[in-house]
Each structure stands twice: as C-alpha cells, then as structure tokens.
PDB file of C-alpha atoms in Angstrom:
ATOM      1  CA  MET A   1      93.642 123.622  92.430  1.00 87.00           C
ATOM      2  CA  ARG A   2      95.709 121.659  89.948  1.00 97.00           C
ATOM      3  CA  LYS A   3      96.880 118.314  91.270  1.00 98.00           C
ATOM      4  CA  ILE A   4      99.490 115.849  90.029  1.00 98.00           C
ATOM      5  CA  ALA A   5     100.161 112.245  91.053  1.00 98.00           C
ATOM      6  CA  ILE A   6     103.856 111.363  90.782  1.00 98.00           C
ATOM      7  CA  ILE A   7     104.714 107.662  90.954  1.00 98.00           C
ATOM      8  CA  THR A   8     108.416 107.141  91.582  1.00 97.00           C
ATOM      9  CA  ALA A   9     109.658 103.975  89.848  1.00 96.00           C
ATOM     10  CA  ARG A  10     113.414 103.709  89.402  1.00 92.00           C
ATOM     11  CA  GLY A  11     114.778 100.810  87.381  1.00 89.00           C
ATOM     12  CA  GLY A  12     117.442  99.561  89.766  1.00 77.00           C
ATOM     13  CA  SER A  13     116.524  97.190  92.611  1.00 79.00           C
ATOM     14  CA  LYS A  14     119.077  95.080  94.436  1.00 76.00           C
ATOM     15  CA  ARG A  15     117.154  93.109  97.062  1.00 83.00           C
ATOM     16  CA  ILE A  16     114.253  92.164  94.763  1.00 90.00           C
ATOM     17  CA  PRO A  17     115.348  92.201  91.091  1.00 90.00           C
ATOM     18  CA  ASN A  18     113.033  94.187  88.783  1.00 92.00           C
ATOM     19  CA  LYS A  19     110.904  94.943  91.828  1.00 95.00           C
ATOM     20  CA  ASN A  20     108.735  97.614  90.216  1.00 96.00           C
ATOM     21  CA  ARG A  21     107.818  95.298  87.309  1.00 96.00           C
ATOM     22  CA  LYS A  22     107.537  92.059  89.280  1.00 96.00           C
ATOM     23  CA  LEU A  23     104.141  90.360  89.170  1.00 97.00           C
ATOM     24  CA  PHE A  24     102.089  90.798  92.331  1.00 98.00           C
ATOM     25  CA  LEU A  25      99.239  88.281  92.259  1.00 97.00           C
ATOM     26  CA  GLY A  26      99.529  88.128  88.480  1.00 96.00           C
ATOM     27  CA  LYS A  27      99.840  91.858  87.740  1.00 97.00           C
ATOM     28  CA  PRO A  28     102.914  94.149  87.702  1.00 98.00           C
ATOM     29  CA  ILE A  29     103.046  95.743  91.138  1.00 98.00           C
ATOM     30  CA  LEU A  30     103.538  99.222  89.651  1.00 98.00           C
ATOM     31  CA  GLN A  31     100.154  98.917  87.967  1.00 98.00           C
ATOM     32  CA  TYR A  32      98.353  98.960  91.323  1.00 98.00           C
ATOM     33  CA  SER A  33      99.647 102.447  92.147  1.00 98.00           C
ATOM     34  CA  ILE A  34      98.823 103.749  88.669  1.00 98.00           C
ATOM     35  CA  GLU A  35      95.286 102.354  88.737  1.00 98.00           C
ATOM     36  CA  ALA A  36      94.610 103.742  92.224  1.00 98.00           C
ATOM     37  CA  ALA A  37      95.720 107.224  91.136  1.00 98.00           C
ATOM     38  CA  ILE A  38      93.643 107.145  87.939  1.00 98.00           C
ATOM     39  CA  GLN A  39      90.554 105.721  89.638  1.00 98.00           C
ATOM     40  CA  ALA A  40      90.727 108.349  92.383  1.00 98.00           C
ATOM     41  CA  ASP A  41      89.660 110.767  89.628  1.00 98.00           C
ATOM     42  CA  ILE A  42      91.118 113.806  91.403  1.00 98.00           C
ATOM     43  CA  PHE A  43      94.418 114.352  89.575  1.00 98.00           C
ATOM     44  CA  ASP A  44      94.946 116.505  86.498  1.00 98.00           C
ATOM     45  CA  GLU A  45      97.994 114.379  85.631  1.00 98.00           C
ATOM     46  CA  VAL A  46      99.115 110.895  86.652  1.00 98.00           C
ATOM     47  CA  MET A  47     102.760 110.387  85.726  1.00 98.00           C
ATOM     48  CA  VAL A  48     105.574 107.942  86.409  1.00 98.00           C
ATOM     49  CA  SER A  49     109.094 109.186  87.073  1.00 98.00           C
ATOM     50  CA  THR A  50     111.555 106.566  85.867  1.00 97.00           C
ATOM     51  CA  ASP A  51     114.916 106.022  84.215  1.00 95.00           C
ATOM     52  CA  ASP A  52     113.914 102.635  82.787  1.00 96.00           C
ATOM     53  CA  THR A  53     112.418 102.116  79.310  1.00 96.00           C
ATOM     54  CA  GLN A  54     110.601  98.910  80.285  1.00 96.00           C
ATOM     55  CA  ILE A  55     108.982 100.602  83.281  1.00 97.00           C
ATOM     56  CA  ALA A  56     108.026 103.529  81.051  1.00 98.00           C
ATOM     57  CA  LYS A  57     106.362 101.174  78.562  1.00 98.00           C
ATOM     58  CA  LEU A  58     104.461  99.396  81.345  1.00 97.00           C
ATOM     59  CA  ALA A  59     103.372 102.733  82.849  1.00 98.00           C
ATOM     60  CA  ILE A  60     102.032 104.084  79.559  1.00 98.00           C
ATOM     61  CA  GLU A  61     100.156 100.843  78.862  1.00 98.00           C
ATOM     62  CA  ALA A  62      98.559 101.135  82.320  1.00 97.00           C
ATOM     63  CA  GLY A  63      97.332 104.658  81.554  1.00 98.00           C
ATOM     64  CA  ALA A  64      99.994 106.886  83.127  1.00 98.00           C
ATOM     65  CA  LYS A  65     102.163 109.454  81.371  1.00 98.00           C
ATOM     66  CA  VAL A  66     105.950 109.441  81.090  1.00 98.00           C
ATOM     67  CA  PRO A  67     106.708 112.853  79.558  1.00 97.00           C
ATOM     68  CA  PHE A  68     110.420 112.690  80.385  1.00 96.00           C
ATOM     69  CA  TYR A  69     112.994 110.399  81.968  1.00 96.00           C
ATOM     70  CA  ARG A  70     114.814 110.943  85.219  1.00 95.00           C
ATOM     71  CA  SER A  71     118.190 112.589  85.108  1.00 93.00           C
ATOM     72  CA  GLU A  72     121.296 110.641  86.068  1.00 89.00           C
ATOM     73  CA  LYS A  73     121.413 112.677  89.280  1.00 92.00           C
ATOM     74  CA  THR A  74     118.019 111.431  90.511  1.00 92.00           C
ATOM     75  CA  ALA A  75     118.416 107.872  89.245  1.00 87.00           C
ATOM     76  CA  ASN A  76     121.286 106.894  91.555  1.00 88.00           C
ATOM     77  CA  ASP A  77     121.170 105.162  94.938  1.00 85.00           C
ATOM     78  CA  TYR A  78     121.649 108.402  96.853  1.00 88.00           C
ATOM     79  CA  ALA A  79     118.817 110.498  95.426  1.00 91.00           C
ATOM     80  CA  THR A  80     116.019 111.128  97.906  1.00 95.00           C
ATOM     81  CA  THR A  81     112.307 111.087  97.195  1.00 96.00           C
ATOM     82  CA  ALA A  82     112.333 114.864  97.651  1.00 97.00           C
ATOM     83  CA  ASP A  83     115.057 115.168  94.992  1.00 97.00           C
ATOM     84  CA  VAL A  84     112.911 113.232  92.514  1.00 97.00           C
ATOM     85  CA  ILE A  85     109.758 115.246  93.232  1.00 98.00           C
ATOM     86  CA  GLU A  86     111.662 118.520  92.933  1.00 97.00           C
ATOM     87  CA  GLU A  87     113.004 117.498  89.535  1.00 97.00           C
ATOM     88  CA  VAL A  88     109.577 116.424  88.269  1.00 98.00           C
ATOM     89  CA  LEU A  89     107.921 119.670  89.340  1.00 98.00           C
ATOM     90  CA  ALA A  90     110.744 121.695  87.759  1.00 97.00           C
ATOM     91  CA  CYS A  91     110.428 119.809  84.461  1.00 97.00           C
ATOM     92  CA  TYR A  92     106.693 120.447  84.350  1.00 97.00           C
ATOM     93  CA  GLN A  93     107.249 124.098  85.200  1.00 96.00           C
ATOM     94  CA  GLU A  94     109.605 124.382  82.233  1.00 95.00           C
ATOM     95  CA  LYS A  95     106.766 123.025  80.081  1.00 94.00           C
ATOM     96  CA  GLY A  96     104.467 125.740  81.450  1.00 95.00           C
ATOM     97  CA  GLN A  97     102.545 123.376  83.734  1.00 96.00           C
ATOM     98  CA  ASP A  98     102.297 124.299  87.406  1.00 96.00           C
ATOM     99  CA  TYR A  99     100.590 122.325  90.161  1.00 98.00           C
ATOM    100  CA  GLU A 100      99.461 123.542  93.577  1.00 97.00           C
ATOM    101  CA  GLU A 101      99.198 120.057  95.100  1.00 98.00           C
ATOM    102  CA  ALA A 102     101.050 116.818  94.466  1.00 98.00           C
ATOM    103  CA  CYS A 103     100.829 113.241  95.643  1.00 98.00           C
ATOM    104  CA  CYS A 104     103.983 111.163  95.573  1.00 98.00           C
ATOM    105  CA  ILE A 105     102.979 107.488  95.368  1.00 98.00           C
ATOM    106  CA  TYR A 106     105.449 104.655  95.744  1.00 98.00           C
ATOM    107  CA  PRO A 107     105.472 102.046  92.955  1.00 97.00           C
ATOM    108  CA  THR A 108     105.364  99.064  95.307  1.00 96.00           C
ATOM    109  CA  ALA A 109     102.243 100.047  97.245  1.00 97.00           C
ATOM    110  CA  PRO A 110      99.445  97.672  96.189  1.00 98.00           C
ATOM    111  CA  PHE A 111      97.432  98.546  99.300  1.00 98.00           C
ATOM    112  CA  VAL A 112      96.912 102.151  98.170  1.00 98.00           C
ATOM    113  CA  THR A 113      93.279 102.729  97.237  1.00 97.00           C
ATOM    114  CA  PRO A 114      91.499 105.523  95.355  1.00 98.00           C
ATOM    115  CA  LEU A 115      89.527 106.260  98.538  1.00 98.00           C
ATOM    116  CA  ARG A 116      92.662 106.763 100.642  1.00 98.00           C
ATOM    117  CA  LEU A 117      94.138 109.081  98.015  1.00 98.00           C
ATOM    118  CA  GLN A 118      90.916 111.097  97.932  1.00 98.00           C
ATOM    119  CA  GLU A 119      90.876 111.254 101.723  1.00 98.00           C
ATOM    120  CA  ALA A 120      94.466 112.505 101.911  1.00 98.00           C
ATOM    121  CA  MET A 121      94.015 115.175  99.246  1.00 98.00           C
ATOM    122  CA  THR A 122      90.788 116.368 100.895  1.00 97.00           C
ATOM    123  CA  HIS A 123      92.605 116.700 104.247  1.00 97.00           C
ATOM    124  CA  LEU A 124      95.367 118.634 102.523  1.00 96.00           C
ATOM    125  CA  GLU A 125      92.846 121.175 101.220  1.00 93.00           C
ATOM    126  CA  THR A 126      90.204 121.440 103.928  1.00 95.00           C
ATOM    127  CA  LEU A 127      92.514 121.238 106.975  1.00 95.00           C
ATOM    128  CA  HIS A 128      95.100 123.576 105.439  1.00 92.00           C
ATOM    129  CA  ALA A 129      97.989 121.180 105.972  1.00 96.00           C
ATOM    130  CA  GLU A 130     101.364 121.290 104.261  1.00 98.00           C
ATOM    131  CA  ALA A 131     101.409 117.509 103.915  1.00 98.00           C
ATOM    132  CA  VAL A 132      99.414 114.389 104.741  1.00 98.00           C
ATOM    133  CA  MET A 133     101.173 111.079 105.370  1.00 98.00           C
ATOM    134  CA  PRO A 134      99.719 107.587 105.941  1.00 98.00           C
ATOM    135  CA  VAL A 135     101.024 106.070 109.163  1.00 98.00           C
ATOM    136  CA  VAL A 136     100.491 102.879 111.143  1.00 98.00           C
ATOM    137  CA  SER A 137     101.061 102.284 114.844  1.00 97.00           C
ATOM    138  CA  PHE A 138     103.815  99.963 116.003  1.00 96.00           C
ATOM    139  CA  SER A 139     102.242  96.626 116.934  1.00 92.00           C
ATOM    140  CA  PHE A 140     104.417  96.376 120.074  1.00 94.00           C
ATOM    141  CA  PRO A 141     105.183  99.411 122.283  1.00 96.00           C
ATOM    142  CA  PRO A 142     108.715 100.595 121.390  1.00 96.00           C
ATOM    143  CA  GLN A 143     109.023 101.960 124.948  1.00 97.00           C
ATOM    144  CA  ARG A 144     109.262  98.336 126.157  1.00 96.00           C
ATOM    145  CA  CYS A 145     111.967  97.272 123.720  1.00 97.00           C
ATOM    146  CA  VAL A 146     115.143  95.461 124.745  1.00 97.00           C
ATOM    147  CA  VAL A 147     118.684  95.852 123.423  1.00 98.00           C
ATOM    148  CA  ILE A 148     121.661  93.491 123.353  1.00 98.00           C
ATOM    149  CA  ARG A 149     124.727  94.753 125.207  1.00 97.00           C
ATOM    150  CA  GLU A 150     127.779  92.571 125.696  1.00 97.00           C
ATOM    151  CA  GLY A 151     125.697  89.584 124.649  1.00 97.00           C
ATOM    152  CA  GLU A 152     122.953  90.145 127.207  1.00 98.00           C
ATOM    153  CA  LEU A 153     119.450  91.530 126.954  1.00 97.00           C
ATOM    154  CA  GLN A 154     118.714  94.780 128.720  1.00 97.00           C
ATOM    155  CA  ALA A 155     115.645  96.975 128.844  1.00 97.00           C
ATOM    156  CA  ARG A 156     116.251 100.109 126.813  1.00 97.00           C
ATOM    157  CA  TRP A 157     113.838 102.057 129.024  1.00 97.00           C
ATOM    158  CA  PRO A 158     113.488 100.119 132.319  1.00 96.00           C
ATOM    159  CA  GLU A 159     110.942 102.602 133.634  1.00 96.00           C
ATOM    160  CA  HIS A 160     108.411 101.427 131.034  1.00 97.00           C
ATOM    161  CA  MET A 161     108.833  97.652 131.334  1.00 96.00           C
ATOM    162  CA  ALA A 162     106.018  97.187 133.864  1.00 95.00           C
ATOM    163  CA  ALA A 163     103.663  99.627 132.163  1.00 95.00           C
ATOM    164  CA  ARG A 164     100.491  98.430 130.463  1.00 93.00           C
ATOM    165  CA  SER A 165     100.444  98.861 126.701  1.00 92.00           C
ATOM    166  CA  GLN A 166      97.313 101.001 126.880  1.00 92.00           C
ATOM    167  CA  ASP A 167      99.045 103.394 129.280  1.00 95.00           C
ATOM    168  CA  LEU A 168     101.913 104.137 126.896  1.00 97.00           C
ATOM    169  CA  GLU A 169     101.767 106.794 124.197  1.00 96.00           C
ATOM    170  CA  PRO A 170     101.159 105.192 120.759  1.00 96.00           C
ATOM    171  CA  TYR A 171     104.106 105.462 118.375  1.00 97.00           C
ATOM    172  CA  TYR A 172     103.613 105.481 114.599  1.00 98.00           C
ATOM    173  CA  HIS A 173     105.765 104.910 111.556  1.00 97.00           C
ATOM    174  CA  ASP A 174     105.545 105.836 107.888  1.00 97.00           C
ATOM    175  CA  ALA A 175     103.298 103.369 106.047  1.00 97.00           C
ATOM    176  CA  GLY A 176     105.559 103.666 102.990  1.00 96.00           C
ATOM    177  CA  GLN A 177     102.724 104.302 100.530  1.00 98.00           C
ATOM    178  CA  PHE A 178     102.373 107.954  99.545  1.00 98.00           C
ATOM    179  CA  TYR A 179     102.756 111.594 100.569  1.00 98.00           C
ATOM    180  CA  ALA A 180     100.217 114.296  99.742  1.00 98.00           C
ATOM    181  CA  ILE A 181     101.976 117.670  99.660  1.00 98.00           C
ATOM    182  CA  ARG A 182     101.303 121.346  99.108  1.00 98.00           C
ATOM    183  CA  VAL A 183     103.794 122.321  96.415  1.00 98.00           C
ATOM    184  CA  SER A 184     104.524 125.826  97.734  1.00 97.00           C
ATOM    185  CA  ALA A 185     105.481 124.438 101.161  1.00 98.00           C
ATOM    186  CA  PHE A 186     107.548 121.672  99.575  1.00 98.00           C
ATOM    187  CA  ARG A 187     109.559 124.148  97.527  1.00 97.00           C
ATOM    188  CA  GLN A 188     110.413 126.015 100.717  1.00 98.00           C
ATOM    189  CA  GLN A 189     111.218 123.010 102.914  1.00 98.00           C
ATOM    190  CA  HIS A 190     112.431 120.387 100.383  1.00 96.00           C
ATOM    191  CA  LYS A 191     111.198 117.384 102.391  1.00 96.00           C
ATOM    192  CA  MET A 192     108.226 115.064 102.403  1.00 96.00           C
ATOM    193  CA  ILE A 193     107.419 115.342 106.120  1.00 96.00           C
ATOM    194  CA  MET A 194     106.974 119.068 106.572  1.00 97.00           C
ATOM    195  CA  THR A 195     106.372 121.356 109.540  1.00 97.00           C
ATOM    196  CA  HIS A 196     102.594 120.945 109.411  1.00 97.00           C
ATOM    197  CA  THR A 197     102.046 117.313 108.388  1.00 98.00           C
ATOM    198  CA  LEU A 198      98.813 115.524 109.241  1.00 98.00           C
ATOM    199  CA  PRO A 199      98.512 111.763 109.801  1.00 98.00           C
ATOM    200  CA  LEU A 200      96.263 109.416 107.876  1.00 98.00           C
ATOM    201  CA  ILE A 201      96.107 106.444 110.232  1.00 98.00           C
ATOM    202  CA  LEU A 202      95.938 103.024 108.572  1.00 98.00           C
ATOM    203  CA  SER A 203      95.338  99.593 110.047  1.00 96.00           C
ATOM    204  CA  GLU A 204      98.046  96.940 110.164  1.00 95.00           C
ATOM    205  CA  MET A 205      96.200  94.987 107.461  1.00 95.00           C
ATOM    206  CA  GLU A 206      96.574  97.891 105.022  1.00 96.00           C
ATOM    207  CA  VAL A 207     100.338  98.118 105.396  1.00 97.00           C
ATOM    208  CA  GLN A 208     103.269  95.897 104.460  1.00 96.00           C
ATOM    209  CA  ASP A 209     106.901  96.821 103.832  1.00 94.00           C
ATOM    210  CA  ILE A 210     108.095  95.001 100.720  1.00 95.00           C
ATOM    211  CA  ASP A 211     111.873  94.778 100.912  1.00 93.00           C
ATOM    212  CA  THR A 212     112.452  91.019 100.755  1.00 95.00           C
ATOM    213  CA  GLU A 213     110.906  87.977  99.084  1.00 95.00           C
ATOM    214  CA  GLU A 214     109.325  87.077 102.440  1.00 97.00           C
ATOM    215  CA  ASP A 215     107.767  90.542 102.631  1.00 97.00           C
ATOM    216  CA  TRP A 216     106.430  90.046  99.118  1.00 97.00           C
ATOM    217  CA  ARG A 217     104.689  86.783 100.021  1.00 97.00           C
ATOM    218  CA  MET A 218     103.242  88.336 103.187  1.00 97.00           C
ATOM    219  CA  ALA A 219     101.913  91.277 101.175  1.00 97.00           C
ATOM    220  CA  GLU A 220     100.219  88.923  98.718  1.00 97.00           C
ATOM    221  CA  LEU A 221      98.601  87.049 101.602  1.00 97.00           C
ATOM    222  CA  LYS A 222      97.317  90.256 103.192  1.00 97.00           C
ATOM    223  CA  TYR A 223      96.037  91.572  99.883  1.00 97.00           C
ATOM    224  CA  SER A 224      94.218  88.295  99.199  1.00 96.00           C
ATOM    225  CA  LEU A 225      92.511  88.493 102.583  1.00 95.00           C
ATOM    226  CA  LEU A 226      91.491  92.129 102.027  1.00 93.00           C
ATOM    227  CA  HIS A 227      90.296  91.480  98.458  1.00 91.00           C
ATOM    228  CA  PRO A 228      89.000  87.900  98.252  1.00 90.00           C
ATOM    229  CA  ASP A 229      86.992  88.862  95.154  1.00 84.00           C
ATOM    230  CA  LYS A 230      90.196  89.693  93.272  1.00 74.00           C
TER     231      LYS A 230
END
C-alpha cells in the first residue's frame, strides 16, 4: 500500500508568531515532525502543505517535499484539517499519484516519534481501521468537574462527586499530534475522526498542547526530561 505523510504548516499564527518556524530547543519545531516521518521509513512521500515560502524552504532543507502551495481557500483561518488533506490528495491525484493510506502530522508536535508513527500505520493496516488517533486521558475525572453559576461553584454532575477516580470511566482527548487515515474512508466521510477510529493511547509525558508561550516552555521542559541525551 502506498503511504503519504502530510505535514500541515500554514504560515499564519496569531498567538505565537511564526510558530511553525520558531526554535524549539534550538531547532525549528517543524523539523521534528519532518524528521520523525522520514525516520519512520514507512512513507512513500513526506510532504509539507504550506502557503509560506519560508516554511517551504525550511521543509525542503529538512528533507521533505513541497510540490505545490496551498490554495487561498485552505490557507485561511476557517479551513479545517480535513479540507487541507482533501486538497493535498486531490493535487497528487491530478499528478497521477494515488495513496491508499495517509498520515496527517501537525507541525508543532515535537513529541511525535518514528516508532509511534509506525505503530499507528501498522494498526491501520492489521486491525482494518479507518483511522488511528493518538489520545491521552484527562488527568482529572471530568465527571467531577465544577462550573460557575451566578458567581458560585456548583458540581456539574453531583452524582459523581463522591465517586472514586478509579470507579469512573476514563475520558480521553485528542493528543494533537497526528491522524493515520485510510484514504478511501476519508474521501467518503471527509473527517479525521471516522466511524471506525482506533485509539493510540499516550502518556501525559508524551503530550503537550502548544498554544501559548507558557505551553511552549512546558513542552521544552517535558522534551528535555524525555530526551536528556538531546
């Protein structure tokens, strides 16, 4: 089966300027995703989808391909990840290149490893899934959350407040790293989390949202602890 790694790296970033090119422990953060995809050694093509010439230059220098730029439609604030992937697959199809499986990797995901990418793509094939998505459990049970109403705290679900954490069903959220997808299913459903999506459960140490400068510093700390040799 032909496989493609698509790294989505738009130029615009409001909360962290030049986020996809910003140095993460001395190296552009985008480079981590590119290197993980290349080192996984399972993809027929590793490409970066971007609208930015500087990102394109960085991507090519890191070993990825940038065969075309994003359209104006998929480079705005309202384009979804699915929109971008659909456009990329269509552009390759026009060039006579079809892929049965794809892996959409986010550009600010330094915790992605070649091993995790291999694991996800293997699950996609051997377990006959439509998609595989890395997830992490919420560190505190959401069932015991509180809300603020008229200035006062109230239990959102009072029936769970006295329950032990281990007695509550674990809840998970998207790790925000990558999606392994079967292209035929994606073309039918046009979404990243499809009807038959399998989880790839990660530990809290492998996951960090990077939306603010504080998140960035926390991610660098976690990465340094996971990779003291680097």
